[in-house]
XYZ file of C-alpha atoms in Angstrom:
685
model
C -19.206 -4.127 -2.654
C -22.329 -2.031 -2.965
C -21.855 1.699 -2.908
C -24.375 3.383 -0.599
C -25.893 6.600 -1.988
C -26.444 9.332 0.583
C -29.722 11.163 -0.108
C -30.203 14.142 2.156
C -30.552 17.915 2.319
C -28.554 19.633 5.057
C -29.963 22.845 6.611
C -27.209 25.199 7.757
C -28.152 26.928 10.987
C -26.655 29.974 12.647
C -23.947 29.582 15.254
C -23.400 25.840 15.356
C -20.547 24.367 17.345
C -18.457 23.820 14.210
C -18.600 27.544 13.500
C -16.676 28.283 16.687
C -13.616 27.043 14.799
C -14.006 30.118 12.530
C -14.493 32.761 15.262
C -10.966 34.201 15.042
C -9.427 35.616 11.854
C -5.829 36.675 11.116
C -4.920 37.989 7.650
C -3.106 40.751 5.729
C -0.531 42.977 7.422
C -0.916 41.852 11.054
C -4.673 42.397 10.800
C -7.281 40.385 12.647
C -10.804 40.272 14.053
C -12.919 38.092 16.323
C -16.621 37.135 16.001
C -17.584 35.480 19.298
C -20.019 38.311 20.104
C -21.617 38.145 16.638
C -20.096 41.379 15.361
C -16.418 41.584 14.388
C -14.011 43.026 16.980
C -10.596 44.247 15.832
C -7.508 42.254 16.886
C -4.105 43.959 16.756
C -1.880 41.126 18.000
C -1.372 39.154 14.784
C 2.214 38.172 13.912
C 1.530 37.327 10.249
C 2.091 39.632 7.307
C 0.887 38.172 3.997
C -0.515 39.393 0.704
C -3.004 36.657 -0.044
C -3.821 33.099 1.049
C -3.961 32.271 4.762
C -5.732 30.145 7.384
C -6.780 30.507 11.030
C -7.890 27.575 13.170
C -9.667 27.583 16.544
C -11.042 24.712 18.628
C -14.701 23.790 19.176
C -15.002 26.485 21.875
C -13.541 29.227 19.705
C -10.097 29.203 21.371
C -7.326 30.103 18.935
C -5.027 27.197 18.027
C -2.838 28.483 15.168
C -2.750 30.531 11.965
C -0.526 30.500 8.871
C 0.276 32.005 5.487
C 1.383 28.597 4.197
C 5.008 29.347 5.036
C 5.065 29.913 8.812
C 2.663 28.474 11.399
C 2.036 30.712 14.442
C 0.660 29.291 17.697
C -1.890 30.841 20.081
C 0.905 32.938 21.643
C 1.609 34.452 18.195
C 5.018 32.778 18.034
C 6.170 30.500 15.228
C 5.913 26.839 16.203
C 9.391 25.288 16.767
C 9.156 23.269 13.537
C 6.633 25.633 11.980
C 8.756 27.502 9.437
C 9.721 26.705 5.876
C 6.420 25.265 4.679
C 6.069 25.202 0.895
C 3.157 27.636 0.528
C 3.462 30.806 -1.564
C 3.569 34.331 -0.101
C 1.490 35.696 -2.969
C -0.499 32.567 -3.883
C -4.252 33.247 -4.023
C -4.976 30.225 -1.826
C -1.591 29.251 -0.474
C -2.922 26.890 2.188
C -5.976 25.168 3.639
C -6.369 23.226 6.890
C -8.167 19.864 7.217
C -8.798 18.444 10.723
C -7.545 14.863 10.986
C -10.684 12.638 10.832
C -8.987 10.119 13.117
C -7.574 12.476 15.766
C -9.249 15.675 17.002
C -5.879 17.058 18.150
C -4.187 16.866 14.755
C -4.573 19.049 11.655
C -3.312 18.736 8.086
C -2.106 21.934 6.382
C -2.069 21.573 2.594
C 0.058 24.093 0.679
C 0.820 25.197 -2.875
C 3.566 27.650 -3.908
C 3.321 30.789 -6.001
C 2.655 29.952 -9.637
C 5.456 27.915 -11.168
C 6.893 26.943 -7.779
C 8.649 23.566 -7.839
C 7.170 21.972 -4.723
C 3.704 21.124 -6.075
C 0.940 20.099 -3.650
C 2.287 19.224 -0.192
C 1.000 18.800 3.338
C 2.297 19.099 6.900
C 0.709 17.604 10.017
C 0.254 19.585 13.254
C -0.056 17.795 16.603
C -1.609 20.041 19.268
C -0.298 17.849 22.108
C 3.283 18.923 21.312
C 5.145 21.938 22.727
C 3.203 22.002 25.982
C -0.175 22.038 24.225
C 0.719 24.932 21.904
C 1.277 22.506 19.033
C 4.071 21.774 16.614
C 4.529 20.182 13.194
C 5.261 16.468 13.477
C 5.461 15.821 9.711
C 6.436 18.561 7.261
C 6.266 19.166 3.511
C 5.125 15.732 2.375
C 4.627 15.752 -1.412
C 1.149 14.723 -2.538
C 1.818 15.456 -6.221
C 4.656 17.323 -7.862
C 4.093 19.702 -10.742
C 3.178 23.275 -11.565
C -0.167 24.208 -10.027
C -2.379 27.232 -10.274
C -2.863 29.187 -7.033
C -6.226 27.462 -6.396
C -6.594 25.256 -3.325
C -9.724 24.437 -1.319
C -11.422 21.516 0.405
C -14.811 20.170 1.449
C -16.146 17.790 4.061
C -17.944 14.748 2.706
C -21.454 15.431 4.079
C -22.319 13.367 7.124
C -18.636 12.445 7.598
C -15.372 13.721 9.067
C -13.588 12.778 5.821
C -12.763 15.503 3.313
C -11.635 16.190 -0.232
C -8.842 18.644 -1.139
C -8.717 19.974 -4.709
C -6.202 21.946 -6.803
C -5.897 22.868 -10.494
C -2.848 22.356 -12.669
C -1.431 25.592 -14.097
C -2.500 26.590 -17.616
C -4.740 23.551 -17.732
C -8.219 22.138 -17.291
C -6.947 19.263 -15.138
C -7.986 19.077 -11.494
C -6.190 17.008 -8.872
C -8.185 15.709 -5.895
C -7.099 13.840 -2.785
C -9.226 12.405 0.013
C -8.339 12.733 3.700
C -9.635 9.997 6.019
C -8.728 8.525 9.391
C -6.254 6.361 7.458
C -4.400 9.492 6.284
C -3.988 11.288 2.958
C -5.003 9.143 -0.005
C -3.500 8.929 -3.465
C -4.139 11.861 -5.834
C -6.804 11.505 -8.512
C -6.775 13.577 -11.717
C -9.698 14.641 -13.894
C -9.650 16.752 -17.039
C -12.866 18.693 -17.606
C -14.107 22.130 -18.689
C -11.950 24.850 -20.255
C -8.238 25.613 -19.983
C -7.415 28.511 -17.637
C -4.230 30.096 -18.976
C -3.237 32.104 -15.891
C -2.755 30.831 -12.341
C -4.261 33.709 -10.322
C -7.661 33.368 -8.675
C -9.534 31.042 -6.342
C -11.375 27.723 -6.365
C -14.201 27.284 -3.885
C -16.689 24.593 -2.878
C -20.264 25.319 -1.845
C -21.070 24.599 1.798
C -23.039 21.449 0.922
C -20.225 20.200 -1.325
C -22.382 20.004 -4.455
C -20.877 22.895 -6.475
C -17.378 24.179 -7.264
C -16.639 27.668 -8.633
C -13.259 28.273 -10.342
C -11.757 31.584 -11.448
C -10.506 32.114 -15.011
C -8.675 35.390 -14.315
C -7.092 35.895 -17.745
C -10.378 35.448 -19.634
C -12.556 37.611 -17.326
C -14.588 34.476 -16.642
C -15.467 31.809 -14.118
C -16.590 28.199 -14.379
C -19.176 26.383 -12.280
C -19.169 22.570 -11.820
C -21.269 19.961 -10.093
C -19.334 17.856 -7.578
C -20.061 14.342 -6.311
C -18.648 14.277 -2.786
C -18.839 10.473 -2.644
C -16.670 9.847 -5.710
C -14.820 13.173 -6.026
C -16.073 13.618 -9.605
C -16.625 16.992 -11.304
C -19.350 17.254 -13.953
C -21.604 19.632 -15.939
C -19.184 22.563 -16.445
C -20.714 25.925 -17.355
C -18.595 28.998 -18.092
C -19.560 32.657 -17.911
C -17.372 35.337 -19.525
C -17.985 38.932 -18.449
C -18.527 41.377 -21.337
C -16.114 43.854 -19.732
C -12.809 43.856 -17.869
C -13.421 41.542 -14.905
C -10.318 39.570 -13.781
C -12.211 36.996 -11.720
C -10.669 36.233 -8.336
C -12.782 35.409 -5.242
C -15.946 33.377 -4.509
C -18.288 32.720 -1.631
C -21.662 31.027 -1.139
C -24.357 32.370 1.149
C -24.913 30.505 4.401
C -28.088 28.737 3.228
C -26.580 28.063 -0.191
C -29.071 30.077 -2.256
C -26.597 32.555 -3.763
C -23.061 32.520 -5.170
C -20.945 35.699 -4.982
C -18.133 36.385 -7.489
C -15.566 39.182 -7.152
C -12.855 40.662 -9.381
C -9.342 41.939 -8.675
C -6.751 44.333 -10.187
C -9.409 46.757 -11.494
C -11.096 49.810 -10.012
C -13.811 49.847 -8.917
C -13.771 46.413 -7.327
C -17.061 44.640 -7.994
C -18.998 41.660 -6.661
C -21.871 39.915 -8.461
C -24.582 37.682 -7.027
C -25.811 34.516 -8.816
C -29.015 32.654 -7.932
C -28.436 28.917 -7.306
C -32.118 27.980 -6.998
C -32.349 26.147 -10.352
C -29.421 23.879 -9.553
C -28.522 23.944 -13.270
C -25.108 25.477 -13.868
C -25.875 26.820 -17.334
C -28.880 28.645 -15.859
C -27.128 29.866 -12.712
C -24.392 31.719 -14.612
C -26.999 33.828 -16.432
C -28.495 35.328 -13.253
C -25.695 37.733 -12.281
C -26.587 40.971 -10.466
C -24.013 43.529 -9.301
C -24.347 43.929 -5.523
C -21.101 45.629 -4.387
C -18.793 48.330 -5.726
C -15.626 49.446 -3.919
C -13.310 52.276 -4.987
C -10.343 49.974 -4.821
C -9.934 46.464 -6.080
C -11.165 43.784 -3.734
C -9.823 40.374 -2.752
C -11.202 37.110 -1.462
C -14.791 36.773 -0.210
C -15.320 34.932 3.083
C -18.474 33.946 5.000
C -18.252 34.778 8.714
C -19.924 33.030 11.685
C -22.511 35.848 11.800
C -23.750 34.881 8.318
C -22.248 37.950 6.591
C -19.649 37.921 3.810
C -16.499 40.073 4.146
C -13.934 41.132 1.539
C -10.747 43.231 1.863
C -9.756 46.272 -0.208
C -6.177 46.250 -1.374
C -3.641 48.049 0.836
C -6.018 49.932 3.091
C -7.654 49.467 6.494
C -11.184 48.383 5.612
C -13.312 45.335 4.963
C -16.420 45.623 2.825
C -19.430 43.532 3.812
C -22.487 41.868 2.294
C -24.891 42.042 5.221
C -27.696 39.718 4.067
C -26.157 37.220 1.619
C -29.332 35.082 1.459
C -31.423 37.993 0.166
C -31.942 38.505 -3.564
C -30.153 41.170 -5.584
C -29.334 44.485 -3.948
C -31.413 43.471 -0.921
C -28.298 41.573 0.169
C -27.066 45.035 1.256
C -23.461 45.212 0.090
C -21.634 48.062 1.853
C -18.151 49.251 0.838
C -15.510 49.812 3.522
C -17.954 48.980 6.310
C -15.486 47.712 8.922
C -12.222 49.385 9.956
C -9.436 46.893 10.665
C -6.784 49.328 12.059
C -4.082 47.279 10.319
C -3.447 47.024 6.591
C -5.322 44.427 4.561
C -4.463 43.143 1.097
C -6.242 40.418 -0.897
C -6.370 37.457 1.481
C -8.999 36.265 3.947
C -8.573 33.140 6.107
C -10.359 30.189 4.541
C -11.856 26.979 5.932
C -12.910 23.890 4.032
C -16.554 23.895 2.959
C -18.884 22.294 5.464
C -17.069 23.801 8.472
C -19.966 26.219 8.780
C -22.438 23.338 8.573
C -23.801 20.679 10.890
C -21.480 18.819 13.304
C -23.350 15.562 12.717
C -22.564 12.263 11.006
C -25.229 10.017 9.510
C -25.528 7.203 6.975
C -27.776 4.443 5.553
C -31.051 5.674 4.054
C -32.702 2.571 2.600
C -36.116 1.657 3.988
C -35.724 -1.283 6.327
C -32.053 -0.516 6.915
C -30.612 0.842 10.169
C -29.880 4.571 9.846
C -26.886 5.525 12.001
C -26.236 8.928 13.565
C -23.339 10.390 15.539
C -22.148 13.657 17.067
C -18.970 14.561 15.194
C -17.250 16.223 18.174
C -18.524 14.238 21.149
C -15.577 15.372 23.305
C -17.051 18.877 23.522
C -20.637 17.759 24.171
C -21.915 16.957 27.674
C -25.505 16.078 26.749
C -27.413 15.285 23.568
C -31.086 14.744 22.717
C -32.337 13.292 19.413
C -35.812 13.408 17.887
C -36.018 11.361 14.683
C -39.324 12.871 13.524
C -40.911 9.407 13.423
C -43.528 9.415 16.251
C -45.145 6.162 15.129
C -42.064 4.333 16.452
C -43.033 5.315 20.012
C -40.181 5.446 22.522
C -37.698 4.584 19.758
C -38.329 8.024 18.243
C -35.980 9.657 20.764
C -32.485 8.957 22.032
C -30.011 10.489 24.450
C -26.737 8.863 23.394
C -23.914 10.158 21.187
C -24.217 7.492 18.482
C -27.844 6.354 18.169
C -29.502 4.433 15.375
C -33.077 4.392 14.122
C -35.131 2.175 11.813
C -37.660 4.453 10.150
C -41.239 3.214 10.005
C -41.922 3.996 6.336
C -40.310 5.569 3.262
C -40.454 9.376 3.238
C -38.767 12.574 4.387
C -38.086 12.931 8.112
C -37.096 16.077 10.014
C -34.456 14.954 12.486
C -33.550 17.320 15.312
C -30.673 17.096 17.766
C -30.053 19.395 20.721
C -26.460 19.475 22.003
C -25.240 21.012 25.254
C -21.529 21.872 25.414
C -19.081 22.107 28.295
C -19.226 25.902 28.128
C -23.054 25.674 28.650
C -23.855 26.806 25.119
C -26.705 24.968 23.390
C -27.075 24.143 19.687
C -30.191 22.897 17.945
C -29.476 21.241 14.589
C -32.121 20.173 12.072
C -31.515 17.897 9.119
C -33.814 16.264 6.602
C -33.371 12.533 5.944
C -34.910 10.942 2.856
C -35.721 7.273 3.460
C -36.273 5.504 0.150
C -37.127 2.006 -0.993
C -33.823 0.635 -2.195
C -34.394 -2.163 -4.659
C -30.750 -3.046 -4.892
C -29.955 -6.344 -3.228
C -28.313 -6.554 0.199
C -26.442 -9.866 0.034
C -26.342 -12.260 3.009
C -25.840 -16.001 3.467
C -25.877 -18.847 6.001
C -24.731 -22.479 6.090
C -25.921 -25.704 7.706
C -22.512 -26.016 9.365
C -19.396 -23.868 9.469
C -16.869 -26.082 11.265
C -16.557 -29.858 11.277
C -14.103 -32.737 11.584
C -12.836 -34.596 8.535
C -14.740 -34.717 5.268
C -18.248 -33.265 5.237
C -20.881 -32.014 2.818
C -23.000 -29.021 3.834
C -25.803 -26.833 2.478
C -25.842 -23.075 1.924
C -28.797 -20.688 2.151
C -29.357 -17.308 0.492
C -30.560 -14.753 3.055
C -30.294 -11.655 0.854
C -32.793 -8.813 1.109
C -34.833 -7.172 -1.650
C -35.636 -10.215 -3.793
C -32.539 -11.191 -5.769
C -33.199 -13.187 -8.924
C -29.707 -14.462 -9.707
C -26.886 -15.833 -7.587
C -23.215 -16.570 -8.110
C -21.621 -18.585 -5.307
C -17.902 -19.286 -4.954
C -16.764 -22.011 -2.536
C -12.993 -21.964 -2.151
C -11.570 -25.436 -1.516
C -14.897 -27.256 -2.041
C -16.447 -29.539 -4.627
C -18.263 -28.140 -6.495
C -16.395 -24.839 -6.220
C -19.266 -22.695 -7.538
C -23.018 -22.649 -8.006
C -25.777 -20.482 -9.444
C -28.511 -22.047 -7.301
C -30.258 -19.877 -4.759
C -29.651 -22.455 -2.012
C -26.823 -24.820 -3.033
C -26.768 -28.266 -1.382
C -24.135 -30.965 -1.072
C -21.097 -28.702 -1.098
C -18.324 -31.051 0.005
C -15.041 -30.202 1.711
C -12.414 -32.929 1.468
C -9.316 -31.024 2.561
C -8.297 -29.680 5.930
C -8.134 -25.887 6.484
C -10.221 -22.691 6.458
C -12.059 -21.616 3.317
C -13.723 -18.424 2.005
C -17.284 -18.228 0.739
C -18.569 -15.488 -1.586
C -22.076 -14.705 -2.835
C -22.967 -12.180 -5.530
C -26.737 -11.621 -5.485
C -28.417 -9.520 -8.171
C -31.738 -8.111 -9.241
C -32.786 -5.557 -11.851
C -31.510 -2.692 -9.657
C -27.984 -4.063 -9.324
C -25.788 -6.509 -7.453
C -24.270 -6.798 -4.019
C -21.416 -9.006 -2.851
C -20.876 -10.629 0.516
C -17.481 -12.234 1.092
C -16.860 -14.192 4.286
C -13.169 -15.045 4.740
C -12.406 -18.337 6.526
C -16.153 -18.960 6.899
C -15.789 -22.756 6.629
C -13.250 -24.707 8.693
C -12.506 -28.428 8.276
C -10.438 -29.917 11.091
C -8.184 -32.930 10.614
C -9.115 -36.006 12.655
C -6.608 -36.941 15.342
C -4.595 -40.142 14.938
C -6.414 -43.346 15.936
C -5.524 -44.083 19.570
C -4.062 -47.391 20.690
C -4.744 -48.894 24.117
C -2.503 -51.301 25.956
C -3.007 -53.448 29.051
C -0.340 -53.437 31.736
C -1.413 -55.539 34.705
C -4.909 -54.336 35.552
C -4.467 -50.883 33.927
C -5.560 -49.832 30.439
C -3.596 -46.909 28.900
C -4.325 -44.839 25.774
C -1.874 -42.993 23.580
C -1.793 -39.234 24.286
C -4.883 -37.158 23.397
C -6.715 -33.996 24.533
C -9.597 -35.818 26.300
C -10.624 -39.433 26.935
C -13.834 -41.448 27.455
C -13.625 -45.185 28.278
C -16.475 -47.501 27.215
C -17.391 -51.193 27.223
C -18.527 -52.340 23.784
C -22.315 -52.070 23.573
C -22.588 -50.006 26.790
C -23.133 -46.215 26.702
C -21.870 -45.684 30.250
C -18.584 -43.772 30.584
C -16.258 -45.805 32.825
C -13.298 -43.393 32.907
C -12.032 -39.998 31.597
C -8.257 -40.114 32.065
C -5.455 -41.417 29.879
C -4.997 -44.484 32.103
C -7.904 -46.472 33.530
C -8.193 -49.505 35.867
C -11.476 -51.368 35.218
C -13.552 -52.895 37.993
C -15.868 -54.759 35.615
C -14.942 -57.350 33.043
C -15.666 -56.483 29.414
C -14.400 -55.489 25.984
C -13.070 -51.930 26.374
C -12.254 -49.116 23.986
C -11.418 -45.421 24.441
C -12.942 -42.489 22.506
C -10.375 -39.675 22.359
C -10.940 -35.979 21.460
C -8.598 -33.236 20.260
C -8.829 -29.504 21.101
C -11.229 -28.922 18.176
C -13.687 -31.508 19.512
C -12.869 -34.080 16.835
C -13.262 -37.674 18.122
C -11.784 -41.051 17.100
C -12.323 -44.484 18.769
C -9.473 -46.876 19.596
C -9.061 -50.589 19.120
C -11.007 -52.939 21.419
C -9.265 -54.859 24.186
C -10.797 -57.479 26.464
C -10.425 -57.232 30.220
C -11.656 -59.882 32.656
C -11.564 -60.298 36.393
C -10.863 -64.062 36.716
C -12.014 -65.464 40.041
C -13.309 -68.725 38.683
C -13.949 -69.847 35.147
C -16.511 -72.202 33.697
C -16.608 -73.777 30.273
C -19.396 -74.909 28.006
C -19.415 -78.298 29.777
C -20.199 -76.979 33.267
C -23.039 -74.730 32.094
C -26.298 -76.599 31.803
C -28.137 -75.281 28.721
C -30.521 -76.234 25.963
C -30.888 -74.599 22.536
C -33.680 -74.790 19.970
C -31.942 -74.298 16.594
C -35.240 -73.482 14.811
C -36.634 -70.887 17.229
C -33.274 -69.646 18.526
C -34.292 -70.045 22.205
C -31.260 -70.580 24.441
C -31.930 -71.664 28.022
C -29.196 -72.230 30.634
C -28.714 -72.852 34.340
C -25.762 -71.652 36.399
C -24.399 -73.014 39.635
C -25.602 -71.770 43.022
C -22.439 -69.680 43.224
C -23.418 -67.559 40.201
C -27.174 -67.317 40.286
C -27.458 -64.132 42.440
C -24.777 -62.130 40.588
C -25.157 -59.684 37.692
C -24.360 -61.387 34.425
C -23.745 -59.756 31.046
C -23.823 -61.561 27.751
C -22.312 -60.827 24.359
C -23.303 -62.664 21.160
C -20.695 -62.994 18.377
C -21.296 -64.192 14.835
C -18.970 -66.550 12.951
C -16.734 -63.615 11.913
C -16.326 -62.428 15.490
C -18.602 -59.401 15.098
C -20.766 -58.471 18.079
C -24.453 -58.805 17.216
C -25.986 -58.434 20.690
C -24.937 -57.318 24.160
C -26.927 -56.882 27.364
C -27.251 -57.847 31.048
C -29.188 -60.676 32.749
C -30.500 -61.143 36.276
C -28.976 -63.831 38.446
C -32.072 -66.027 38.497
C -31.418 -69.818 38.323
C -33.252 -70.317 35.028
C -32.169 -67.856 32.344
C -32.990 -67.684 28.684
C -32.058 -65.732 25.564
C -33.774 -65.520 22.201
C -31.181 -65.533 19.438
C -33.331 -63.943 16.765
C -30.676 -63.944 14.072
C -30.100 -65.439 10.645
C -28.866 -69.018 10.254
C -25.279 -69.535 11.297
C -22.804 -70.295 14.073
C -22.902 -68.018 17.133
C -20.917 -67.810 20.353
C -22.641 -66.567 23.507
C -20.182 -65.198 26.059
C -21.427 -64.956 29.660
C -19.497 -62.706 32.037
C -20.142 -62.560 35.760
C -18.277 -61.203 38.707
C -16.583 -64.547 39.333
C -16.645 -66.343 35.992
C -16.392 -66.231 32.221
C -18.114 -68.840 30.053
C -18.867 -69.393 26.369
C -21.638 -71.409 24.710
C -21.429 -72.196 20.990
C -24.670 -72.888 19.107
C -25.836 -73.390 15.528
C -28.952 -71.515 14.408
C -30.927 -73.110 11.574
């Protein structure tokens, strides 16, 4: 099937609903802080004591759910969850764990873990269900192996833009092989490996995605270097590696991207002073980006991970003291970013770790897809459970009233190709209001969108039908496959005379192509051929006609379109040659044999009917007795083989005539009245 390319630029705005999930931080030696007011406020109630990697997760309103060092999961009461111990994360792993909300259930969370370098467990995950333990949560599935092996201490994830799905990535130890796994509503997918870039011989250091998911920075601690990659969030593919090696002792460790994505920050560890450098991302070219480094922070102790906060600032700990250093304006160039050492006192001891969230958490809580001109672009609020009201403006005023919507999952057909500024205002249950802006690029997609139709899709017994190409964007070649038909394939645009001679349901497939590519439409069981029911047999018992069993019945006199009965058994009130048309549950119909039925009151023969016949013209004239002349009379004309060639009704007038306008031969004219049956035999010249 066609792969849809998502073309958009996502603007990250301050204090979106998704950022509430990052309001509370627990890290280090029982240290913590909270950002709901904008500025960090010290928390002293943390139960976790860890050297490095950790996570903290809150709900959409900023309420604490749980936190972990990758070994123990603590609930909102700062108590280990009942099944929340013994996870396979490492106490001193740089990024021991990362949490990914379940795309299919807002009350479940995956925790991915890696051990300290050389640990045997490899990449594993556990699944938290927040409905357990009275709403405090517990682990329902623990330590499931994604891939065994020796991994470096590098573990991060990223949302696929416009989606709740996410990628999780790790690096094999002493290797240039990266392992990626996708998390969807269906669960955790199979791991995918890619070998690219340079070998990193030592496991320490971090791996981090940019907020828009387009870049990945990876530490090469042992070589005083870092590598920068492009990342395709649709396919999970890394590309365009560029490596920068510092000309001095710089064991690379932590990374963070500014909120708007303009700058990358890189920090070292295990040296004094601790330093952070800023790199300008504006060119988008990795080999250019790594040449733009400017020192923006110096701390008289070595520093640890770098983490963007909900207030747009970047914080980093200083080993074994009580301070966080801060970069106050990360989207400002060079020293204007205002890096300040030891700017925030934590009361409790910090080490190297900061809680991390997958990239895109600090982005837009919106889903959107389909950006071809003429297509239907779909939008959705990612967390509709927390939203009480929503208002959309698609930036397309020429569409009139269709330019706005007030539902959670609207769609819009844009009026022309171009860039549109889409705005959505969301009101939450706690009365907070978010305004999100995104840019949507609507382009002319020349690639075919395959579609088809047929002259019939279900029928009884053998049938030949026609197919019609209804693809968009001017395909110029077609490959049809007709399972169970003759012919079974065609390259015509609109194939005709495709015959089905077997009973059953059959698939139809069309591959339509043009210069831009191909698209496939496959319709399973699109054609159904029903088997005809068995031919019914009717029997006469006294004055009652009875059919063999069927789904429905219609009784007819030969040559008459009137329905005389609709049940299995039928008692006629009129003389005639009867048959029954039966139907099965699929609507397939089959007629029965013909049986004659006559109400004999009196009978006349050829001799007591006065008639004359002109063998050249075919004019038959006859006179009936006084008894018959005022009654309705029907006639049936048979040829020499007994086939009916004419049937109709006559008035009861005394002088009656028929014109036998047939070919030369012997004919029998049967006259049926209420009280008689008579036959006249004539020879037409």
